[in-house]
Amino acid sequence: MQLHFSPSMRSITISSSGSSSNNNGNGFVDLMKIKVAARHISYRTLFHTILILAFLLPFVFILTAVVTLEDCLGRRFGPRLLGRVDDSGRMVRDFYKILDEVNSMEIPDNLKLPDSFSQLVSEMKSNQYDARTFAIMLRAMMDKFEKDIRESKFAELMNKHFAASSIPKGIHCLSLRLTDEYSSNAHARKQLPSPELLPLLSDNSYYHFILSTDNILAASVVVTSTVQSSLKPEKIVFHIITDKKTYAGMHSWFALNPSSPAIVEVKGIHQFDWLTRENVPVLEAVENHNGIRNYYHGNHVAGANLSATTPRTFASKLQARSPKYISLLNHIRIYLPELFPNLDKVVFLDDDVVIQRDLSPLWEIDLEGQVNGAVETCRGEDEWVMSKRFKNYFNFSHPLIAKHLDPEECAWAYGMNIFDLRAWRKTDIRETYHYWLKENLKSNLTMWKLGTLPPALIAFKGHVHPIDPSWHLLGLGYQIKTSIENVEKAAVIHYNGQSKPWLQIGFEHLRPYWAKYVNYSNDFVRSCHILEP
């Protein structure tokens, strides 16, 4: 079909593009129709109409295509191109409104909940849940799962606390067998050290280490690692202090397994004449007070509002309630000047440390007149160990604490300390320690909870000389993410925390640094089934 306009725009000829045989018939009819129409409208108007239609028809086609695509693609193009309202957006806003409503409402206690998300979906399909019912079920399920996870976490912390506070069967067996050996074997009872070496116990030209423990296996690791890491092991003297029940077994071990060329002395608390009730009245009260014993040995969950505390806070409270904190053995370090009156300088070690480097340079450190050379614990980034200040240990809502202490004062670490006993004897550190223990006891333990370090922080206030952190790396019993590089560089690594290396809850990748100093071929160790990891 073709249109032909006359130059004057007064006539239009419409001819068919078909064959010539059809032109004779249809062409005339088409021309006649136009001529008839031309009698009612002008040719110019018809031209403009056709011209407008020529422009509009492509848009009509596009819009028709868009409408079709909307149905196929979920109205993806409609709102942007046609300015239509997006029903999906409205539905989302309505669902948000329902979620806000459900979040603020009280969920019925007797609501029967599905056990899994797939079961929820199945119930939705079969019961035809509406959006509100779905939101209620989802909220109830989330609350239940959160409660279950929380309870599991607290149960895990309790189990870990009990594991950390108990004595492993193998270590208990070792103590019993060695105690029996002490009574039946003369070699196990031989004098330590031998009589000719007794003068060296007070010779200040030697390096004197003091270790207070009732764990025979741990003591053996501390002594062995110190001797093997020393450049002058023949100059080492170890003074091991233990309690009365462990004394025989501890003595047997070091009598039968000498740490030559180092010298080892084993003494029980009962063998120190100075440790009388008159000299340690406060500690005697702490150890025997029924309320205090119940706090450390009683039910750790009773009365605790678990819904109002975090697992981390609960873990800290459990750690503070370790029974070791009321043991005189754990407080013994505060009496070193009196227990070793002839010594000038000593290094005190905890039983959960491993020595990896020669420690003789510690005696060369100038403490500048201070008593305690220690690593400060406020210079790191980790929250568990190396970011501790006084506010982490004391209750500053207590008026006596708030009056005398600065919450931002830097804390320091026990575990590896170099003590100048000459300077110590000129101070009132012991009296200050006793005073604050007594005040905390009178306040029903409201000043602090965590054992021996808080009163020591007060007693040694103004008497601490910071030493380089590389001497003492802490936290191996707290943090599974402890840097292996830092562990291998440190002179002393400290497994402070619950995850001791001799416990099953110890961290597997950190245990070998301790285990390599255990003599697993020893007959007593083997007979007690203490196995190499």
Coordinates of C-alpha atoms in Angstrom, one line a residue, residues 82-471:
L82 CA 5.5 4.1 34.3
G83 CA 5.5 5.6 37.7
R84 CA 3.4 2.9 39.1
V85 CA 3.2 1.9 42.8
D86 CA 5.4 -1.1 43.6
D87 CA 3.2 -3.7 45.4
S88 CA 6.3 -5.6 46.6
G89 CA 7.6 -2.5 48.4
R90 CA 4.3 -2.0 50.1
M91 CA 4.3 -5.6 51.2
V92 CA 7.8 -5.3 52.7
R93 CA 6.8 -2.2 54.6
D94 CA 3.7 -4.0 55.9
F95 CA 5.9 -6.9 57.0
Y96 CA 8.3 -4.6 58.8
K97 CA 5.4 -3.1 60.7
I98 CA 4.3 -6.6 61.7
L99 CA 7.8 -7.5 62.9
D100 CA 7.9 -4.3 65.0
E101 CA 4.6 -5.2 66.5
V102 CA 5.6 -8.8 67.3
N103 CA 9.0 -7.7 68.7
S104 CA 7.3 -5.6 71.3
M105 CA 4.6 -8.1 72.3
E106 CA 4.7 -10.8 74.9
I107 CA 5.0 -14.3 73.4
P108 CA 2.7 -16.9 74.9
D109 CA 4.5 -19.4 77.1
N110 CA 2.4 -22.4 75.9
L111 CA 3.1 -21.8 72.2
K112 CA 4.0 -25.1 70.5
L113 CA 7.1 -24.5 68.4
P114 CA 8.6 -26.4 65.5
D115 CA 12.1 -27.9 66.1
S116 CA 13.6 -26.6 62.8
F117 CA 13.1 -24.0 60.1
S118 CA 12.1 -26.7 57.6
Q119 CA 9.4 -27.8 60.0
L120 CA 8.2 -24.2 60.3
V121 CA 7.9 -23.9 56.5
S122 CA 6.0 -27.2 56.4
E123 CA 3.6 -26.0 59.1
M124 CA 3.2 -22.7 57.3
K125 CA 2.1 -24.4 54.1
S126 CA -0.2 -26.9 55.8
N127 CA -1.8 -24.4 58.3
Q128 CA -1.8 -21.4 55.9
Y129 CA -0.1 -19.1 58.4
D130 CA -0.5 -15.4 57.7
A131 CA 2.5 -13.0 58.0
R132 CA 1.7 -12.1 61.7
T133 CA 1.5 -15.8 62.8
F134 CA 4.8 -16.5 60.9
A135 CA 6.5 -13.6 62.7
I136 CA 5.3 -14.8 66.1
M137 CA 6.5 -18.3 65.5
L138 CA 9.8 -17.1 64.2
R139 CA 10.3 -14.8 67.2
A140 CA 9.4 -17.6 69.7
M141 CA 11.9 -19.9 68.0
M142 CA 14.7 -17.4 68.1
D143 CA 14.1 -16.7 71.8
K144 CA 14.1 -20.4 72.5
F145 CA 17.3 -21.0 70.6
E146 CA 19.0 -18.0 72.2
K147 CA 18.0 -19.3 75.7
D148 CA 19.3 -22.8 74.9
I149 CA 22.6 -21.5 73.6
R150 CA 23.0 -19.2 76.7
E151 CA 22.3 -22.1 79.1
S152 CA 24.8 -24.3 77.2
K153 CA 27.4 -21.6 77.5
F154 CA 27.0 -21.3 81.2
A155 CA 27.0 -25.1 81.6
E156 CA 30.3 -25.2 79.7
L157 CA 31.8 -22.5 81.9
M158 CA 30.7 -24.4 85.0
N159 CA 32.2 -27.7 83.8
K160 CA 35.4 -25.9 82.8
H161 CA 35.6 -24.4 86.3
F162 CA 35.1 -27.8 88.0
A163 CA 37.8 -29.3 85.6
A164 CA 40.2 -26.5 86.5
S165 CA 39.6 -26.8 90.2
S166 CA 39.9 -30.5 90.4
I167 CA 43.1 -32.7 90.6
P168 CA 43.6 -34.9 87.5
K169 CA 43.6 -38.6 88.4
G170 CA 47.2 -39.1 87.1
I171 CA 48.6 -36.3 89.2
H172 CA 46.8 -37.5 92.3
C173 CA 48.1 -40.9 91.7
L174 CA 51.6 -39.6 91.3
S175 CA 51.4 -37.8 94.6
L176 CA 50.1 -41.0 96.4
R177 CA 52.7 -43.3 94.9
L178 CA 55.6 -41.0 95.7
T179 CA 54.3 -40.5 99.3
D180 CA 54.2 -44.3 99.7
E181 CA 57.7 -44.4 98.3
Y182 CA 58.9 -41.9 100.9
S183 CA 57.8 -44.2 103.7
S184 CA 59.3 -47.4 102.2
N185 CA 62.4 -46.2 100.3
A186 CA 65.3 -44.7 102.2
H187 CA 66.7 -43.1 99.0
A188 CA 63.4 -41.2 98.7
R189 CA 63.9 -39.7 102.2
K190 CA 67.5 -38.6 101.7
Q191 CA 68.4 -35.1 102.8
L192 CA 67.8 -32.4 100.2
P193 CA 70.3 -31.0 99.5
S194 CA 73.1 -33.1 100.8
P195 CA 74.8 -31.8 104.0
E196 CA 77.9 -30.4 102.3
L197 CA 75.7 -28.2 100.1
L198 CA 73.6 -26.7 102.9
P199 CA 75.7 -23.5 103.1
L200 CA 74.8 -22.7 99.5
L201 CA 71.1 -22.3 100.4
S202 CA 72.0 -18.9 101.8
D203 CA 74.9 -18.0 99.4
N204 CA 73.9 -14.8 97.6
S205 CA 76.4 -15.5 94.8
Y206 CA 73.9 -18.1 93.5
Y207 CA 70.7 -17.6 91.6
H208 CA 67.9 -18.4 94.1
F209 CA 64.5 -19.4 92.7
I210 CA 61.5 -19.9 95.0
L211 CA 58.5 -22.1 93.9
S212 CA 55.4 -22.6 96.0
T213 CA 53.2 -25.5 94.9
D214 CA 51.4 -28.7 95.7
N215 CA 51.6 -30.0 92.2
I216 CA 54.6 -32.4 91.9
L217 CA 54.4 -32.7 88.1
A218 CA 54.2 -29.0 87.6
A219 CA 57.1 -28.4 89.9
S220 CA 59.2 -30.8 88.0
V221 CA 58.6 -28.9 84.8
V222 CA 59.5 -25.6 86.3
V223 CA 62.8 -26.9 87.7
T224 CA 63.7 -28.9 84.6
S225 CA 62.9 -26.1 82.2
T226 CA 64.9 -23.6 84.3
V227 CA 68.0 -25.8 84.5
Q228 CA 67.9 -26.8 80.9
S229 CA 67.6 -23.2 79.8
S230 CA 70.3 -21.8 82.0
L231 CA 73.8 -21.0 80.9
K232 CA 75.0 -21.6 84.4
P233 CA 72.9 -24.4 85.9
E234 CA 75.5 -25.2 88.5
K235 CA 74.7 -21.7 90.0
I236 CA 71.0 -22.4 90.4
V237 CA 69.3 -23.1 93.8
F238 CA 65.6 -24.0 94.0
H239 CA 63.7 -23.5 97.2
I240 CA 60.4 -25.5 96.8
I241 CA 57.7 -24.8 99.3
T242 CA 54.7 -27.2 99.6
D243 CA 52.0 -28.1 102.0
K244 CA 52.1 -30.8 104.6
K245 CA 50.1 -33.4 102.7
T246 CA 52.3 -33.1 99.6
Y247 CA 55.7 -32.8 101.3
A248 CA 56.6 -36.5 101.3
G249 CA 55.7 -37.0 97.7
M250 CA 57.5 -33.8 96.6
H251 CA 60.6 -34.7 98.5
S252 CA 60.6 -38.2 97.0
W253 CA 60.4 -36.9 93.5
F254 CA 63.4 -34.6 93.7
A255 CA 65.4 -37.1 95.8
L256 CA 64.9 -39.8 93.2
N257 CA 65.1 -37.5 90.2
P258 CA 67.9 -35.0 91.0
S259 CA 68.2 -31.9 88.8
S260 CA 72.0 -31.8 88.8
P261 CA 74.0 -29.7 88.7
A262 CA 71.3 -27.4 90.2
I263 CA 70.5 -27.6 94.0
V264 CA 67.0 -28.3 95.1
E265 CA 65.6 -27.8 98.6
V266 CA 62.0 -29.0 99.5
K267 CA 60.3 -27.6 102.6
G268 CA 56.8 -27.9 103.9
I269 CA 54.9 -25.0 105.3
H270 CA 54.9 -26.8 108.6
Q271 CA 58.7 -26.8 108.7
F272 CA 59.0 -23.0 108.8
D273 CA 59.1 -21.9 112.4
W274 CA 58.1 -18.3 111.6
L275 CA 54.8 -19.3 110.1
T276 CA 52.8 -19.3 113.3
R277 CA 49.2 -18.1 113.9
E278 CA 50.6 -15.0 115.6
N279 CA 52.4 -14.0 112.4
V280 CA 49.6 -14.8 109.9
P281 CA 46.4 -14.2 111.8
V282 CA 44.5 -12.8 108.9
L283 CA 45.3 -15.6 106.6
E284 CA 44.3 -18.1 109.3
A285 CA 41.0 -16.4 109.5
V286 CA 40.6 -16.3 105.7
E287 CA 41.3 -20.1 105.5
N288 CA 39.0 -21.1 108.3
H289 CA 36.1 -18.6 108.1
N290 CA 32.9 -20.5 107.3
G291 CA 31.4 -17.8 105.1
I292 CA 34.6 -17.5 103.1
R293 CA 35.0 -21.2 102.6
N294 CA 31.4 -21.5 101.5
Y295 CA 32.0 -18.7 99.0
Y296 CA 35.0 -20.6 97.4
H297 CA 33.8 -24.2 97.9
G298 CA 30.0 -23.8 97.8
N299 CA 27.4 -23.7 95.0
H300 CA 28.6 -21.2 92.4
V301 CA 25.3 -20.9 90.7
A302 CA 22.9 -20.6 93.6
G303 CA 21.8 -17.0 93.9
A304 CA 23.4 -16.0 90.6
N305 CA 21.2 -14.1 88.2
L306 CA 22.4 -15.7 85.0
S307 CA 19.8 -13.8 82.9
A308 CA 21.4 -10.5 84.0
T309 CA 25.0 -11.4 83.4
T310 CA 27.2 -12.2 80.4
P311 CA 29.1 -15.5 80.0
R312 CA 32.4 -13.6 80.1
T313 CA 31.4 -11.9 83.4
F314 CA 30.3 -15.2 84.8
A315 CA 33.6 -16.8 83.8
S316 CA 35.5 -14.1 85.6
K317 CA 33.4 -14.6 88.7
L318 CA 34.1 -18.4 88.6
Q319 CA 37.8 -17.7 88.2
A320 CA 37.7 -15.5 91.3
R321 CA 36.1 -18.3 93.3
S322 CA 38.9 -20.8 92.7
P323 CA 39.6 -22.6 96.1
K324 CA 43.4 -21.9 95.7
Y325 CA 42.9 -18.3 96.6
I326 CA 42.2 -19.1 100.3
S327 CA 45.2 -21.4 100.5
L328 CA 48.1 -20.2 102.7
L329 CA 50.4 -21.8 100.0
N330 CA 49.1 -19.2 97.6
H331 CA 49.8 -16.3 100.0
I332 CA 53.2 -17.5 101.0
R333 CA 55.1 -15.1 98.7
I334 CA 54.2 -12.1 101.0
Y335 CA 56.4 -13.6 103.7
L336 CA 59.6 -14.2 101.6
P337 CA 61.8 -11.8 103.6
E338 CA 61.0 -13.6 106.8
L339 CA 61.1 -17.1 105.4
F340 CA 64.5 -16.5 103.8
P341 CA 66.2 -14.0 106.1
N342 CA 69.7 -14.6 104.7
L343 CA 68.9 -14.0 101.0
D344 CA 69.1 -10.6 99.2
K345 CA 67.5 -11.2 95.8
V346 CA 65.3 -14.0 94.6
V347 CA 63.1 -14.9 91.6
F348 CA 59.6 -16.2 92.6
L349 CA 57.9 -18.5 90.1
D350 CA 54.4 -19.8 89.8
D351 CA 54.0 -23.5 89.1
D352 CA 52.2 -23.0 85.8
V353 CA 55.2 -21.4 84.0
V354 CA 57.9 -22.7 81.7
I355 CA 61.3 -21.2 81.5
Q356 CA 62.7 -20.9 77.9
R357 CA 65.7 -18.7 78.4
D358 CA 68.5 -18.1 80.8
L359 CA 67.2 -16.0 83.7
S360 CA 70.5 -15.0 85.3
P361 CA 70.3 -11.5 83.7
L362 CA 67.3 -10.8 86.0
W363 CA 69.8 -10.5 88.9
E364 CA 71.6 -7.8 87.0
I365 CA 68.5 -5.6 86.6
D366 CA 68.8 -2.4 88.6
L367 CA 65.4 -2.1 90.4
E368 CA 66.3 1.5 91.4
G369 CA 65.5 0.9 95.1
Q370 CA 62.2 -0.8 94.4
V371 CA 61.2 -4.2 95.8
N372 CA 59.3 -5.9 93.0
G373 CA 60.5 -6.3 89.4
A374 CA 57.4 -7.2 87.4
V375 CA 55.9 -7.0 83.9
E376 CA 53.1 -4.5 83.7
T377 CA 49.8 -5.7 82.3
C378 CA 48.2 -2.5 81.0
R379 CA 50.3 -2.1 77.9
G380 CA 48.6 -4.6 75.5
E381 CA 45.5 -4.7 73.4
D382 CA 43.9 -8.0 74.5
E383 CA 41.2 -7.6 77.1
W384 CA 41.8 -10.8 79.0
V385 CA 45.5 -10.3 80.1
M386 CA 47.4 -7.3 79.0
S387 CA 44.9 -4.4 79.4
K388 CA 44.5 -4.6 83.2
R389 CA 44.3 -1.6 85.4
F390 CA 43.2 -1.3 89.0
K391 CA 39.6 -0.8 87.9
N392 CA 39.6 -4.4 86.6
Y393 CA 40.3 -5.8 90.1
F394 CA 38.7 -3.5 92.6
N395 CA 35.2 -2.4 93.4
F396 CA 35.5 1.4 93.2
S397 CA 32.0 1.9 94.5
H398 CA 33.4 0.9 97.9
P399 CA 34.3 4.2 99.7
L400 CA 37.6 2.8 101.1
I401 CA 38.8 1.7 97.6
A402 CA 37.6 4.9 96.0
K403 CA 39.5 7.0 98.6
H404 CA 42.9 5.3 98.4
L405 CA 43.2 3.9 94.8
D406 CA 43.3 5.3 91.3
P407 CA 41.2 3.2 88.9
E408 CA 43.5 4.0 86.0
E409 CA 46.7 2.9 87.7
C410 CA 48.5 0.2 85.8
A411 CA 48.4 -3.4 87.2
W412 CA 51.3 -5.8 87.1
A413 CA 51.7 -9.6 87.0
Y414 CA 52.5 -12.3 89.5
G415 CA 54.1 -15.5 88.2
M416 CA 57.7 -14.4 87.5
N417 CA 58.9 -11.6 89.8
I418 CA 62.4 -10.5 90.9
F419 CA 62.2 -9.5 94.5
D420 CA 64.9 -7.4 96.3
L421 CA 64.5 -8.8 99.8
R422 CA 66.9 -6.2 101.3
A423 CA 64.7 -3.3 100.1
W424 CA 61.6 -5.2 101.1
R425 CA 62.6 -5.6 104.7
K426 CA 62.7 -1.8 105.0
T427 CA 59.0 -1.5 104.1
D428 CA 55.6 -2.2 105.7
I429 CA 54.4 -4.3 102.7
R430 CA 53.4 -7.3 104.8
E431 CA 51.5 -5.2 107.3
T432 CA 49.7 -3.3 104.5
Y433 CA 48.8 -6.7 102.9
H434 CA 47.3 -7.9 106.1
Y435 CA 45.4 -4.7 106.7
W436 CA 43.6 -4.8 103.4
L437 CA 42.9 -8.5 103.6
K438 CA 41.3 -7.9 107.0
E439 CA 39.2 -4.9 105.6
N440 CA 38.0 -7.0 102.7
L441 CA 37.1 -9.8 105.1
K442 CA 35.1 -7.3 107.2
S443 CA 33.3 -6.0 104.1
N444 CA 32.2 -9.5 103.1
L445 CA 34.6 -9.6 100.1
T446 CA 33.0 -6.5 98.6
M447 CA 36.3 -4.7 97.8
W448 CA 37.6 -7.4 95.5
K449 CA 37.0 -11.0 94.6
L450 CA 40.1 -12.3 92.9
G451 CA 42.5 -13.9 95.3
T452 CA 46.0 -12.8 96.0
L453 CA 46.8 -10.2 93.4
P454 CA 44.5 -7.4 94.5
P455 CA 45.9 -7.1 98.0
A456 CA 49.4 -7.4 96.5
L457 CA 48.6 -4.5 94.1
I458 CA 47.9 -2.3 97.1
A459 CA 50.7 -3.6 99.3
F460 CA 53.4 -3.2 96.6
K461 CA 52.0 0.2 95.5
G462 CA 55.0 2.5 95.0
H463 CA 57.4 -0.4 95.2
V464 CA 57.2 -1.9 91.7
H465 CA 59.9 -1.6 89.0
P466 CA 58.6 -2.4 85.5
I467 CA 60.7 -4.9 83.5
D468 CA 60.6 -5.7 79.8
P469 CA 57.5 -7.7 78.7
S470 CA 59.6 -10.2 76.8
W471 CA 60.6 -11.7 80.2

